[in-house]
mmCIF file with all atom_site columns, C-alpha atoms in Angstrom:
data_model
loop_
_atom_site.group_PDB
_atom_site.id
_atom_site.type_symbol
_atom_site.label_atom_id
_atom_site.label_alt_id
_atom_site.label_comp_id
_atom_site.label_asym_id
_atom_site.label_entity_id
_atom_site.label_seq_id
_atom_site.pdbx_PDB_ins_code
_atom_site.Cartn_x
_atom_site.Cartn_y
_atom_site.Cartn_z
_atom_site.occupancy
_atom_site.B_iso_or_equiv
_atom_site.pdbx_formal_charge
_atom_site.auth_seq_id
_atom_site.auth_comp_id
_atom_site.auth_asym_id
_atom_site.auth_atom_id
_atom_site.pdbx_PDB_model_num
ATOM 1   C CA . MET A 1 1   ? -0.315  0.158  0.266  1.00 97.00 ? 143 MET A CA 1
ATOM 2   C CA . HIS A 1 2   ? 0.999   3.671  -0.122 1.00 98.00 ? 144 HIS A CA 1
ATOM 3   C CA . ILE A 1 3   ? 0.311   5.515  3.293  1.00 98.00 ? 145 ILE A CA 1
ATOM 4   C CA . GLY A 1 4   ? 0.482   9.152  3.583  1.00 98.00 ? 146 GLY A CA 1
ATOM 5   C CA . VAL A 1 5   ? 1.374   10.000 7.542  1.00 98.00 ? 147 VAL A CA 1
ATOM 6   C CA . ILE A 1 6   ? 0.540   13.425 8.676  1.00 97.00 ? 148 ILE A CA 1
ATOM 7   C CA . GLY A 1 7   ? 2.654   14.820 11.810 1.00 94.00 ? 149 GLY A CA 1
ATOM 8   C CA . ALA A 1 8   ? 5.441   11.829 10.520 1.00 94.00 ? 150 ALA A CA 1
ATOM 9   C CA . THR A 1 9   ? 8.242   13.401 13.010 1.00 92.00 ? 151 THR A CA 1
ATOM 10  C CA . GLY A 1 10  ? 5.682   13.643 15.793 1.00 92.00 ? 152 GLY A CA 1
ATOM 11  C CA . THR A 1 11  ? 5.702   11.026 18.686 1.00 93.00 ? 153 THR A CA 1
ATOM 12  C CA . ILE A 1 12  ? 2.948   8.535  17.173 1.00 95.00 ? 154 ILE A CA 1
ATOM 13  C CA . GLY A 1 13  ? 3.705   9.498  13.561 1.00 96.00 ? 155 GLY A CA 1
ATOM 14  C CA . SER A 1 14  ? 7.178   8.842  13.519 1.00 96.00 ? 156 SER A CA 1
ATOM 15  C CA . ARG A 1 15  ? 6.395   5.051  15.154 1.00 97.00 ? 157 ARG A CA 1
ATOM 16  C CA . VAL A 1 16  ? 3.570   4.994  12.268 1.00 98.00 ? 158 VAL A CA 1
ATOM 17  C CA . VAL A 1 17  ? 6.093   5.515  9.641  1.00 98.00 ? 159 VAL A CA 1
ATOM 18  C CA . THR A 1 18  ? 8.229   3.012  10.901 1.00 98.00 ? 160 THR A CA 1
ATOM 19  C CA . GLU A 1 19  ? 5.761   0.227  11.162 1.00 98.00 ? 161 GLU A CA 1
ATOM 20  C CA . ALA A 1 20  ? 4.403   0.654  7.989  1.00 98.00 ? 162 ALA A CA 1
ATOM 21  C CA . LEU A 1 21  ? 7.919   0.633  6.468  1.00 98.00 ? 163 LEU A CA 1
ATOM 22  C CA . HIS A 1 22  ? 8.694   -2.480 8.552  1.00 97.00 ? 164 HIS A CA 1
ATOM 23  C CA . ARG A 1 23  ? 5.624   -4.263 6.627  1.00 98.00 ? 165 ARG A CA 1
ATOM 24  C CA . GLY A 1 24  ? 6.816   -3.228 3.312  1.00 97.00 ? 166 GLY A CA 1
ATOM 25  C CA . HIS A 1 25  ? 4.758   -0.210 2.563  1.00 98.00 ? 167 HIS A CA 1
ATOM 26  C CA . ARG A 1 26  ? 5.311   2.797  0.716  1.00 98.00 ? 168 ARG A CA 1
ATOM 27  C CA . VAL A 1 27  ? 5.133   5.770  2.872  1.00 98.00 ? 169 VAL A CA 1
ATOM 28  C CA . THR A 1 28  ? 4.883   9.226  2.130  1.00 97.00 ? 170 THR A CA 1
ATOM 29  C CA . ALA A 1 29  ? 5.461   11.523 5.449  1.00 96.00 ? 171 ALA A CA 1
ATOM 30  C CA . PHE A 1 30  ? 4.401   14.949 5.890  1.00 95.00 ? 172 PHE A CA 1
ATOM 31  C CA . SER A 1 31  ? 5.893   17.338 7.678  1.00 90.00 ? 173 SER A CA 1
ATOM 32  C CA . ARG A 1 32  ? 5.080   21.396 7.998  1.00 87.00 ? 174 ARG A CA 1
ATOM 33  C CA . ASP A 1 33  ? 8.459   22.021 6.494  1.00 86.00 ? 175 ASP A CA 1
ATOM 34  C CA . ALA A 1 34  ? 10.055  18.574 5.291  1.00 88.00 ? 176 ALA A CA 1
ATOM 35  C CA . SER A 1 35  ? 13.041  20.812 3.319  1.00 86.00 ? 177 SER A CA 1
ATOM 36  C CA . ALA A 1 36  ? 15.580  19.550 6.272  1.00 82.00 ? 178 ALA A CA 1
ATOM 37  C CA . ILE A 1 37  ? 14.657  16.434 7.222  1.00 91.00 ? 179 ILE A CA 1
ATOM 38  C CA . THR A 1 38  ? 17.529  13.902 5.906  1.00 88.00 ? 180 THR A CA 1
ATOM 39  C CA . ASP A 1 39  ? 15.643  10.222 6.709  1.00 91.00 ? 181 ASP A CA 1
ATOM 40  C CA . ARG A 1 40  ? 16.454  8.515  3.947  1.00 90.00 ? 182 ARG A CA 1
ATOM 41  C CA . ARG A 1 41  ? 15.091  5.164  4.065  1.00 95.00 ? 183 ARG A CA 1
ATOM 42  C CA . GLU A 1 42  ? 14.486  2.882  1.733  1.00 95.00 ? 184 GLU A CA 1
ATOM 43  C CA . ASN A 1 43  ? 10.407  3.262  0.194  1.00 96.00 ? 185 ASN A CA 1
ATOM 44  C CA . LEU A 1 44  ? 9.957   6.644  2.224  1.00 97.00 ? 186 LEU A CA 1
ATOM 45  C CA . ASP A 1 45  ? 9.683   9.985  0.579  1.00 95.00 ? 187 ASP A CA 1
ATOM 46  C CA . TRP A 1 46  ? 8.972   13.226 2.574  1.00 96.00 ? 188 TRP A CA 1
ATOM 47  C CA . ALA A 1 47  ? 6.705   16.216 1.750  1.00 94.00 ? 189 ALA A CA 1
ATOM 48  C CA . SER A 1 48  ? 5.666   19.596 3.132  1.00 94.00 ? 190 SER A CA 1
ATOM 49  C CA . VAL A 1 49  ? 1.850   19.982 3.756  1.00 95.00 ? 191 VAL A CA 1
ATOM 50  C CA . ASP A 1 50  ? -0.324  22.426 5.928  1.00 95.00 ? 192 ASP A CA 1
ATOM 51  C CA . VAL A 1 51  ? -2.921  20.135 7.073  1.00 96.00 ? 193 VAL A CA 1
ATOM 52  C CA . LEU A 1 52  ? -5.234  23.388 7.968  1.00 96.00 ? 194 LEU A CA 1
ATOM 53  C CA . ASP A 1 53  ? -5.357  24.161 4.001  1.00 96.00 ? 195 ASP A CA 1
ATOM 54  C CA . ALA A 1 54  ? -7.621  22.080 2.155  1.00 97.00 ? 196 ALA A CA 1
ATOM 55  C CA . ALA A 1 55  ? -5.967  22.549 -1.010 1.00 97.00 ? 197 ALA A CA 1
ATOM 56  C CA . SER A 1 56  ? -2.371  21.469 0.034  1.00 96.00 ? 198 SER A CA 1
ATOM 57  C CA . VAL A 1 57  ? -3.375  18.221 1.577  1.00 96.00 ? 199 VAL A CA 1
ATOM 58  C CA . ALA A 1 58  ? -5.460  17.564 -1.588 1.00 96.00 ? 200 ALA A CA 1
ATOM 59  C CA . ALA A 1 59  ? -2.293  18.606 -3.793 1.00 95.00 ? 201 ALA A CA 1
ATOM 60  C CA . VAL A 1 60  ? -0.884  15.092 -1.769 1.00 93.00 ? 202 VAL A CA 1
ATOM 61  C CA . LEU A 1 61  ? -3.747  12.844 -2.085 1.00 94.00 ? 203 LEU A CA 1
ATOM 62  C CA . PRO A 1 62  ? -2.737  11.382 -5.514 1.00 91.00 ? 204 PRO A CA 1
ATOM 63  C CA . ASP A 1 63  ? -1.522  7.708  -5.158 1.00 89.00 ? 205 ASP A CA 1
ATOM 64  C CA . LEU A 1 64  ? -2.445  7.664  -1.615 1.00 97.00 ? 206 LEU A CA 1
ATOM 65  C CA . ASP A 1 65  ? -4.374  4.792  -0.390 1.00 97.00 ? 207 ASP A CA 1
ATOM 66  C CA . VAL A 1 66  ? -4.446  6.144  2.880  1.00 98.00 ? 208 VAL A CA 1
ATOM 67  C CA . LEU A 1 67  ? -3.794  9.256  4.694  1.00 98.00 ? 209 LEU A CA 1
ATOM 68  C CA . ILE A 1 68  ? -3.277  9.023  8.577  1.00 98.00 ? 210 ILE A CA 1
ATOM 69  C CA . SER A 1 69  ? -3.209  12.237 10.321 1.00 98.00 ? 211 SER A CA 1
ATOM 70  C CA . GLY A 1 70  ? -1.390  12.565 13.646 1.00 95.00 ? 212 GLY A CA 1
ATOM 71  C CA . PHE A 1 71  ? -1.624  16.318 13.357 1.00 94.00 ? 213 PHE A CA 1
ATOM 72  C CA . GLN A 1 72  ? -0.901  18.283 16.310 1.00 90.00 ? 214 GLN A CA 1
ATOM 73  C CA . PRO A 1 73  ? -0.101  22.412 16.680 1.00 88.00 ? 215 PRO A CA 1
ATOM 74  C CA . GLY A 1 74  ? 3.250   22.431 17.290 1.00 78.00 ? 216 GLY A CA 1
ATOM 75  C CA . ASN A 1 75  ? 5.423   19.248 17.502 1.00 76.00 ? 217 ASN A CA 1
ATOM 76  C CA . ALA A 1 76  ? 5.008   17.382 20.710 1.00 72.00 ? 218 ALA A CA 1
ATOM 77  C CA . ALA A 1 77  ? 8.021   14.809 20.702 1.00 73.00 ? 219 ALA A CA 1
ATOM 78  C CA . ARG A 1 78  ? 10.280  18.349 20.429 1.00 79.00 ? 220 ARG A CA 1
ATOM 79  C CA . ASP A 1 79  ? 8.558   20.671 22.417 1.00 80.00 ? 221 ASP A CA 1
ATOM 80  C CA . PHE A 1 80  ? 5.568   18.971 24.257 1.00 83.00 ? 222 PHE A CA 1
ATOM 81  C CA . ALA A 1 81  ? 5.265   22.138 26.465 1.00 84.00 ? 223 ALA A CA 1
ATOM 82  C CA . ASP A 1 82  ? 4.612   24.160 23.360 1.00 84.00 ? 224 ASP A CA 1
ATOM 83  C CA . THR A 1 83  ? 2.115   21.826 22.201 1.00 86.00 ? 225 THR A CA 1
ATOM 84  C CA . LEU A 1 84  ? 0.269   21.948 25.385 1.00 85.00 ? 226 LEU A CA 1
ATOM 85  C CA . ARG A 1 85  ? 0.693   26.090 25.277 1.00 88.00 ? 227 ARG A CA 1
ATOM 86  C CA . ARG A 1 86  ? -1.333  25.716 21.568 1.00 88.00 ? 228 ARG A CA 1
ATOM 87  C CA . SER A 1 87  ? -3.942  23.276 21.984 1.00 89.00 ? 229 SER A CA 1
ATOM 88  C CA . ILE A 1 88  ? -4.617  25.725 24.890 1.00 91.00 ? 230 ILE A CA 1
ATOM 89  C CA . ALA A 1 89  ? -4.678  28.697 22.914 1.00 90.00 ? 231 ALA A CA 1
ATOM 90  C CA . ASP A 1 90  ? -6.995  27.640 19.953 1.00 92.00 ? 232 ASP A CA 1
ATOM 91  C CA . PRO A 1 91  ? -8.731  24.174 20.860 1.00 93.00 ? 233 PRO A CA 1
ATOM 92  C CA . THR A 1 92  ? -10.715 24.710 17.312 1.00 95.00 ? 234 THR A CA 1
ATOM 93  C CA . VAL A 1 93  ? -7.678  24.108 15.355 1.00 95.00 ? 235 VAL A CA 1
ATOM 94  C CA . TYR A 1 94  ? -8.430  19.983 15.821 1.00 96.00 ? 236 TYR A CA 1
ATOM 95  C CA . ALA A 1 95  ? -11.995 20.686 14.149 1.00 97.00 ? 237 ALA A CA 1
ATOM 96  C CA . THR A 1 96  ? -10.595 23.156 11.624 1.00 97.00 ? 238 THR A CA 1
ATOM 97  C CA . ALA A 1 97  ? -7.868  20.323 9.998  1.00 97.00 ? 239 ALA A CA 1
ATOM 98  C CA . ALA A 1 98  ? -10.678 17.714 10.112 1.00 98.00 ? 240 ALA A CA 1
ATOM 99  C CA . GLN A 1 99  ? -12.751 19.827 8.033  1.00 98.00 ? 241 GLN A CA 1
ATOM 100 C CA . ALA A 1 100 ? -9.690  20.868 5.929  1.00 98.00 ? 242 ALA A CA 1
ATOM 101 C CA . LEU A 1 101 ? -9.240  17.087 5.378  1.00 98.00 ? 243 LEU A CA 1
ATOM 102 C CA . LEU A 1 102 ? -12.387 16.232 4.940  1.00 98.00 ? 244 LEU A CA 1
ATOM 103 C CA . LYS A 1 103 ? -12.639 18.742 2.322  1.00 97.00 ? 245 LYS A CA 1
ATOM 104 C CA . ALA A 1 104 ? -9.321  17.631 0.763  1.00 97.00 ? 246 ALA A CA 1
ATOM 105 C CA . LEU A 1 105 ? -10.779 14.548 -0.029 1.00 97.00 ? 247 LEU A CA 1
ATOM 106 C CA . GLU A 1 106 ? -13.902 15.706 -2.086 1.00 95.00 ? 248 GLU A CA 1
ATOM 107 C CA . SER A 1 107 ? -11.147 15.167 -4.681 1.00 92.00 ? 249 SER A CA 1
ATOM 108 C CA . ARG A 1 108 ? -10.514 11.612 -4.113 1.00 94.00 ? 250 ARG A CA 1
ATOM 109 C CA . PRO A 1 109 ? -13.010 9.974  -2.186 1.00 94.00 ? 251 PRO A CA 1
ATOM 110 C CA . ARG A 1 110 ? -11.869 6.678  -2.400 1.00 95.00 ? 252 ARG A CA 1
ATOM 111 C CA . THR A 1 111 ? -8.900  7.417  -0.206 1.00 97.00 ? 253 THR A CA 1
ATOM 112 C CA . ARG A 1 112 ? -9.223  6.569  3.415  1.00 98.00 ? 254 ARG A CA 1
ATOM 113 C CA . LEU A 1 113 ? -8.406  8.902  6.336  1.00 98.00 ? 255 LEU A CA 1
ATOM 114 C CA . ILE A 1 114 ? -7.633  7.741  9.517  1.00 98.00 ? 256 ILE A CA 1
ATOM 115 C CA . VAL A 1 115 ? -7.347  10.664 12.349 1.00 98.00 ? 257 VAL A CA 1
ATOM 116 C CA . ILE A 1 116 ? -5.353  10.087 15.548 1.00 97.00 ? 258 ILE A CA 1
ATOM 117 C CA . GLY A 1 117 ? -7.313  12.138 18.314 1.00 95.00 ? 259 GLY A CA 1
ATOM 118 C CA . GLY A 1 118 ? -8.077  12.118 21.981 1.00 92.00 ? 260 GLY A CA 1
ATOM 119 C CA . ALA A 1 119 ? -9.201  9.986  24.745 1.00 91.00 ? 261 ALA A CA 1
ATOM 120 C CA . GLY A 1 120 ? -11.436 12.173 26.260 1.00 89.00 ? 262 GLY A CA 1
ATOM 121 C CA . SER A 1 121 ? -14.347 11.586 24.152 1.00 91.00 ? 263 SER A CA 1
ATOM 122 C CA . LEU A 1 122 ? -14.944 7.691  25.301 1.00 93.00 ? 264 LEU A CA 1
ATOM 123 C CA . GLU A 1 123 ? -17.630 6.931  26.954 1.00 91.00 ? 265 GLU A CA 1
ATOM 124 C CA . ILE A 1 124 ? -16.848 6.060  30.361 1.00 85.00 ? 266 ILE A CA 1
ATOM 125 C CA . GLU A 1 125 ? -19.922 4.108  30.613 1.00 82.00 ? 267 GLU A CA 1
ATOM 126 C CA . PRO A 1 126 ? -22.827 3.522  28.194 1.00 84.00 ? 268 PRO A CA 1
ATOM 127 C CA . GLY A 1 127 ? -23.838 7.225  26.705 1.00 81.00 ? 269 GLY A CA 1
ATOM 128 C CA . VAL A 1 128 ? -21.337 8.980  29.479 1.00 83.00 ? 270 VAL A CA 1
ATOM 129 C CA . VAL A 1 129 ? -18.598 10.851 27.655 1.00 87.00 ? 271 VAL A CA 1
ATOM 130 C CA . ARG A 1 130 ? -15.853 12.221 30.143 1.00 84.00 ? 272 ARG A CA 1
ATOM 131 C CA . ALA A 1 131 ? -15.133 15.543 27.894 1.00 84.00 ? 273 ALA A CA 1
ATOM 132 C CA . ASP A 1 132 ? -19.130 16.213 28.580 1.00 84.00 ? 274 ASP A CA 1
ATOM 133 C CA . HIS A 1 133 ? -18.149 16.366 33.098 1.00 86.00 ? 275 HIS A CA 1
ATOM 134 C CA . GLU A 1 134 ? -15.625 19.095 33.559 1.00 87.00 ? 276 GLU A CA 1
ATOM 135 C CA . GLU A 1 135 ? -15.259 17.425 36.868 1.00 87.00 ? 277 GLU A CA 1
ATOM 136 C CA . LEU A 1 136 ? -14.053 13.970 35.522 1.00 87.00 ? 278 LEU A CA 1
ATOM 137 C CA . VAL A 1 137 ? -12.029 15.972 33.056 1.00 89.00 ? 279 VAL A CA 1
ATOM 138 C CA . HIS A 1 138 ? -10.053 17.561 35.588 1.00 92.00 ? 280 HIS A CA 1
ATOM 139 C CA . ALA A 1 139 ? -9.690  14.388 37.576 1.00 89.00 ? 281 ALA A CA 1
ATOM 140 C CA . SER A 1 140 ? -8.249  12.970 34.351 1.00 88.00 ? 282 SER A CA 1
ATOM 141 C CA . LEU A 1 141 ? -5.956  15.788 33.241 1.00 90.00 ? 283 LEU A CA 1
ATOM 142 C CA . ASP A 1 142 ? -4.565  15.648 37.501 1.00 90.00 ? 284 ASP A CA 1
ATOM 143 C CA . GLU A 1 143 ? -3.979  11.955 36.862 1.00 88.00 ? 285 GLU A CA 1
ATOM 144 C CA . LEU A 1 144 ? -1.544  12.600 33.410 1.00 86.00 ? 286 LEU A CA 1
ATOM 145 C CA . GLY A 1 145 ? 0.006   15.708 35.456 1.00 89.00 ? 287 GLY A CA 1
ATOM 146 C CA . LEU A 1 146 ? -1.189  17.834 32.856 1.00 90.00 ? 288 LEU A CA 1
ATOM 147 C CA . PRO A 1 147 ? -2.912  21.485 33.243 1.00 91.00 ? 289 PRO A CA 1
ATOM 148 C CA . ARG A 1 148 ? -6.536  21.631 33.788 1.00 93.00 ? 290 ARG A CA 1
ATOM 149 C CA . GLU A 1 149 ? -6.947  24.167 31.221 1.00 93.00 ? 291 GLU A CA 1
ATOM 150 C CA . TYR A 1 150 ? -5.951  21.590 28.516 1.00 90.00 ? 292 TYR A CA 1
ATOM 151 C CA . ALA A 1 151 ? -9.835  20.535 29.208 1.00 91.00 ? 293 ALA A CA 1
ATOM 152 C CA . ALA A 1 152 ? -10.359 22.939 26.492 1.00 91.00 ? 294 ALA A CA 1
ATOM 153 C CA . ALA A 1 153 ? -8.087  20.607 24.155 1.00 92.00 ? 295 ALA A CA 1
ATOM 154 C CA . VAL A 1 154 ? -9.958  18.041 25.109 1.00 92.00 ? 296 VAL A CA 1
ATOM 155 C CA . LEU A 1 155 ? -13.064 19.338 23.940 1.00 92.00 ? 297 LEU A CA 1
ATOM 156 C CA . GLY A 1 156 ? -11.526 20.127 20.745 1.00 93.00 ? 298 GLY A CA 1
ATOM 157 C CA . HIS A 1 157 ? -10.906 16.221 20.136 1.00 94.00 ? 299 HIS A CA 1
ATOM 158 C CA . ARG A 1 158 ? -14.359 15.552 20.585 1.00 93.00 ? 300 ARG A CA 1
ATOM 159 C CA . GLU A 1 159 ? -15.314 18.357 18.277 1.00 95.00 ? 301 GLU A CA 1
ATOM 160 C CA . ALA A 1 160 ? -13.141 17.002 15.661 1.00 96.00 ? 302 ALA A CA 1
ATOM 161 C CA . LEU A 1 161 ? -14.661 13.756 15.607 1.00 97.00 ? 303 LEU A CA 1
ATOM 162 C CA . ASN A 1 162 ? -18.078 15.149 15.617 1.00 96.00 ? 304 ASN A CA 1
ATOM 163 C CA . VAL A 1 163 ? -17.140 16.802 12.562 1.00 98.00 ? 305 VAL A CA 1
ATOM 164 C CA . LEU A 1 164 ? -15.926 13.397 11.212 1.00 98.00 ? 306 LEU A CA 1
ATOM 165 C CA . ARG A 1 165 ? -19.230 11.780 12.052 1.00 97.00 ? 307 ARG A CA 1
ATOM 166 C CA . ALA A 1 166 ? -21.498 14.375 9.926  1.00 97.00 ? 308 ALA A CA 1
ATOM 167 C CA . SER A 1 167 ? -19.140 13.028 6.874  1.00 97.00 ? 309 SER A CA 1
ATOM 168 C CA . ASN A 1 168 ? -20.097 9.986  4.402  1.00 95.00 ? 310 ASN A CA 1
ATOM 169 C CA . ARG A 1 169 ? -15.967 10.087 3.613  1.00 97.00 ? 311 ARG A CA 1
ATOM 170 C CA . LEU A 1 170 ? -14.127 6.935  4.269  1.00 98.00 ? 312 LEU A CA 1
ATOM 171 C CA . TRP A 1 171 ? -13.029 8.035  7.615  1.00 98.00 ? 313 TRP A CA 1
ATOM 172 C CA . THR A 1 172 ? -11.701 6.311  10.715 1.00 98.00 ? 314 THR A CA 1
ATOM 173 C CA . TYR A 1 173 ? -11.117 8.201  14.116 1.00 98.00 ? 315 TYR A CA 1
ATOM 174 C CA . PHE A 1 174 ? -8.685  6.477  16.636 1.00 98.00 ? 316 PHE A CA 1
ATOM 175 C CA . SER A 1 175 ? -8.773  7.409  20.484 1.00 97.00 ? 317 SER A CA 1
ATOM 176 C CA . PRO A 1 176 ? -5.580  6.108  22.216 1.00 95.00 ? 318 PRO A CA 1
ATOM 177 C CA . ALA A 1 177 ? -6.001  4.990  25.372 1.00 95.00 ? 319 ALA A CA 1
ATOM 178 C CA . GLU A 1 178 ? -5.427  7.644  28.112 1.00 90.00 ? 320 GLU A CA 1
ATOM 179 C CA . GLN A 1 179 ? -1.981  6.735  28.874 1.00 93.00 ? 321 GLN A CA 1
ATOM 180 C CA . ILE A 1 180 ? 0.410   6.619  26.143 1.00 95.00 ? 322 ILE A CA 1
ATOM 181 C CA . ALA A 1 181 ? 4.060   6.935  25.858 1.00 93.00 ? 323 ALA A CA 1
ATOM 182 C CA . PRO A 1 182 ? 6.899   5.522  24.435 1.00 95.00 ? 324 PRO A CA 1
ATOM 183 C CA . GLY A 1 183 ? 7.507   2.010  25.480 1.00 96.00 ? 325 GLY A CA 1
ATOM 184 C CA . GLU A 1 184 ? 7.605   -1.575 23.862 1.00 96.00 ? 326 GLU A CA 1
ATOM 185 C CA . ARG A 1 185 ? 6.116   -2.735 20.802 1.00 97.00 ? 327 ARG A CA 1
ATOM 186 C CA . THR A 1 186 ? 4.300   -6.008 22.072 1.00 97.00 ? 328 THR A CA 1
ATOM 187 C CA . GLY A 1 187 ? 2.111   -6.401 19.160 1.00 96.00 ? 329 GLY A CA 1
ATOM 188 C CA . ARG A 1 188 ? -0.282  -7.604 21.876 1.00 96.00 ? 330 ARG A CA 1
ATOM 189 C CA . PHE A 1 189 ? -3.181  -5.547 23.281 1.00 97.00 ? 331 PHE A CA 1
ATOM 190 C CA . ARG A 1 190 ? -7.033  -5.455 23.127 1.00 97.00 ? 332 ARG A CA 1
ATOM 191 C CA . ILE A 1 191 ? -9.338  -3.644 20.577 1.00 97.00 ? 333 ILE A CA 1
ATOM 192 C CA . GLY A 1 192 ? -12.433 -1.405 21.386 1.00 96.00 ? 334 GLY A CA 1
ATOM 193 C CA . GLY A 1 193 ? -14.982 0.983  20.107 1.00 95.00 ? 335 GLY A CA 1
ATOM 194 C CA . ASP A 1 194 ? -16.280 3.535  22.075 1.00 94.00 ? 336 ASP A CA 1
ATOM 195 C CA . GLN A 1 195 ? -15.226 2.710  25.420 1.00 93.00 ? 337 GLN A CA 1
ATOM 196 C CA . PRO A 1 196 ? -11.628 2.711  26.948 1.00 93.00 ? 338 PRO A CA 1
ATOM 197 C CA . VAL A 1 197 ? -9.940  -0.790 26.926 1.00 96.00 ? 339 VAL A CA 1
ATOM 198 C CA . LEU A 1 198 ? -8.831  -1.414 30.451 1.00 94.00 ? 340 LEU A CA 1
ATOM 199 C CA . ASP A 1 199 ? -6.079  -3.390 32.215 1.00 93.00 ? 341 ASP A CA 1
ATOM 200 C CA . ALA A 1 200 ? -6.554  -5.659 34.951 1.00 91.00 ? 342 ALA A CA 1
ATOM 201 C CA . ASP A 1 201 ? -5.982  -2.659 37.589 1.00 93.00 ? 343 ASP A CA 1
ATOM 202 C CA . GLY A 1 202 ? -8.665  -0.774 35.340 1.00 91.00 ? 344 GLY A CA 1
ATOM 203 C CA . ARG A 1 203 ? -6.205  1.764  33.964 1.00 92.00 ? 345 ARG A CA 1
ATOM 204 C CA . SER A 1 204 ? -6.504  2.490  30.094 1.00 93.00 ? 346 SER A CA 1
ATOM 205 C CA . ARG A 1 205 ? -3.034  2.720  28.505 1.00 95.00 ? 347 ARG A CA 1
ATOM 206 C CA . ILE A 1 206 ? -0.983  1.604  25.363 1.00 97.00 ? 348 ILE A CA 1
ATOM 207 C CA . SER A 1 207 ? 2.542   2.065  24.396 1.00 97.00 ? 349 SER A CA 1
ATOM 208 C CA . VAL A 1 208 ? 3.324   4.504  21.270 1.00 97.00 ? 350 VAL A CA 1
ATOM 209 C CA . GLU A 1 209 ? 4.801   1.521  19.318 1.00 98.00 ? 351 GLU A CA 1
ATOM 210 C CA . ASP A 1 210 ? 1.295   -0.486 19.745 1.00 98.00 ? 352 ASP A CA 1
ATOM 211 C CA . ALA A 1 211 ? -0.918  2.416  19.091 1.00 98.00 ? 353 ALA A CA 1
ATOM 212 C CA . ALA A 1 212 ? 1.288   2.465  15.874 1.00 98.00 ? 354 ALA A CA 1
ATOM 213 C CA . VAL A 1 213 ? 0.756   -1.232 15.380 1.00 98.00 ? 355 VAL A CA 1
ATOM 214 C CA . ALA A 1 214 ? -3.038  -0.656 15.986 1.00 98.00 ? 356 ALA A CA 1
ATOM 215 C CA . LEU A 1 215 ? -2.545  2.009  13.034 1.00 98.00 ? 357 LEU A CA 1
ATOM 216 C CA . VAL A 1 216 ? -1.049  0.079  10.550 1.00 98.00 ? 358 VAL A CA 1
ATOM 217 C CA . ASP A 1 217 ? -3.416  -2.861 11.547 1.00 98.00 ? 359 ASP A CA 1
ATOM 218 C CA . GLU A 1 218 ? -6.473  -0.644 10.279 1.00 98.00 ? 360 GLU A CA 1
ATOM 219 C CA . ALA A 1 219 ? -4.658  0.814  7.364  1.00 98.00 ? 361 ALA A CA 1
ATOM 220 C CA . GLU A 1 220 ? -4.110  -2.755 5.948  1.00 98.00 ? 362 GLU A CA 1
ATOM 221 C CA . LEU A 1 221 ? -7.655  -4.331 7.079  1.00 97.00 ? 363 LEU A CA 1
ATOM 222 C CA . PRO A 1 222 ? -10.170 -1.780 7.578  1.00 97.00 ? 364 PRO A CA 1
ATOM 223 C CA . ARG A 1 223 ? -12.606 -2.823 10.662 1.00 97.00 ? 365 ARG A CA 1
ATOM 224 C CA . PHE A 1 224 ? -13.740 1.071  11.401 1.00 98.00 ? 366 PHE A CA 1
ATOM 225 C CA . VAL A 1 225 ? -14.895 3.070  8.511  1.00 97.00 ? 367 VAL A CA 1
ATOM 226 C CA . GLN A 1 226 ? -17.018 5.659  9.425  1.00 97.00 ? 368 GLN A CA 1
ATOM 227 C CA . ARG A 1 227 ? -16.456 4.744  12.665 1.00 97.00 ? 369 ARG A CA 1
ATOM 228 C CA . ARG A 1 228 ? -14.163 5.188  15.960 1.00 97.00 ? 370 ARG A CA 1
ATOM 229 C CA . PHE A 1 229 ? -11.898 2.477  17.839 1.00 98.00 ? 371 PHE A CA 1
ATOM 230 C CA . THR A 1 230 ? -9.069  2.667  20.628 1.00 97.00 ? 372 THR A CA 1
ATOM 231 C CA . VAL A 1 231 ? -6.767  0.020  22.171 1.00 97.00 ? 373 VAL A CA 1
ATOM 232 C CA . GLY A 1 232 ? -5.528  -0.714 25.416 1.00 97.00 ? 374 GLY A CA 1
ATOM 233 C CA . TYR A 1 233 ? -3.629  -3.281 27.477 1.00 96.00 ? 375 TYR A CA 1
#
């Protein structure tokens, strides 16, 4: 397959690139400015794209089978604090990106889109979404060591999911586990839909490497078209 990855220098995006290449796929990796990137692995090309500009995205869609977007304002892998600040300052940016991606797909309606989003829109019980309850969001952010102001970005991610849900394009939304960090690639995890997957200790957690496995699995064998999915141990 030919897989495009937006945010390919980011924490999750870089692992998705590696996972896809490992499986023998051709990858076009997108960044805001790819001119200075020196990664020249086999079957890997780099290109610049502005995910907030539908025309910029549409221009890179030809020949792609799947486009995986790990867009974040800033680059959390390089400067996490800066990404936090940007996300809090303009939480609407996630919905704006979703709208631009869907607009771009009007010219390539058979290209599949996988958007890497947030965990705050998962249902903690049927019909109850954490993002709808400020005290629950704050408790989760406290546990993760994130500022409570980031609740605005949690709502921003949920709005991006709502934008996708109103579309008839071939989209998939990926909510990672609440606790996600670089770790081991085990290839062993469980898959869920709108509720988090909890381990024996009641925790929602996954390594970035295994999240990448799940994303490339979905690219290869689509199970959640026009749906959201999540993973956890």
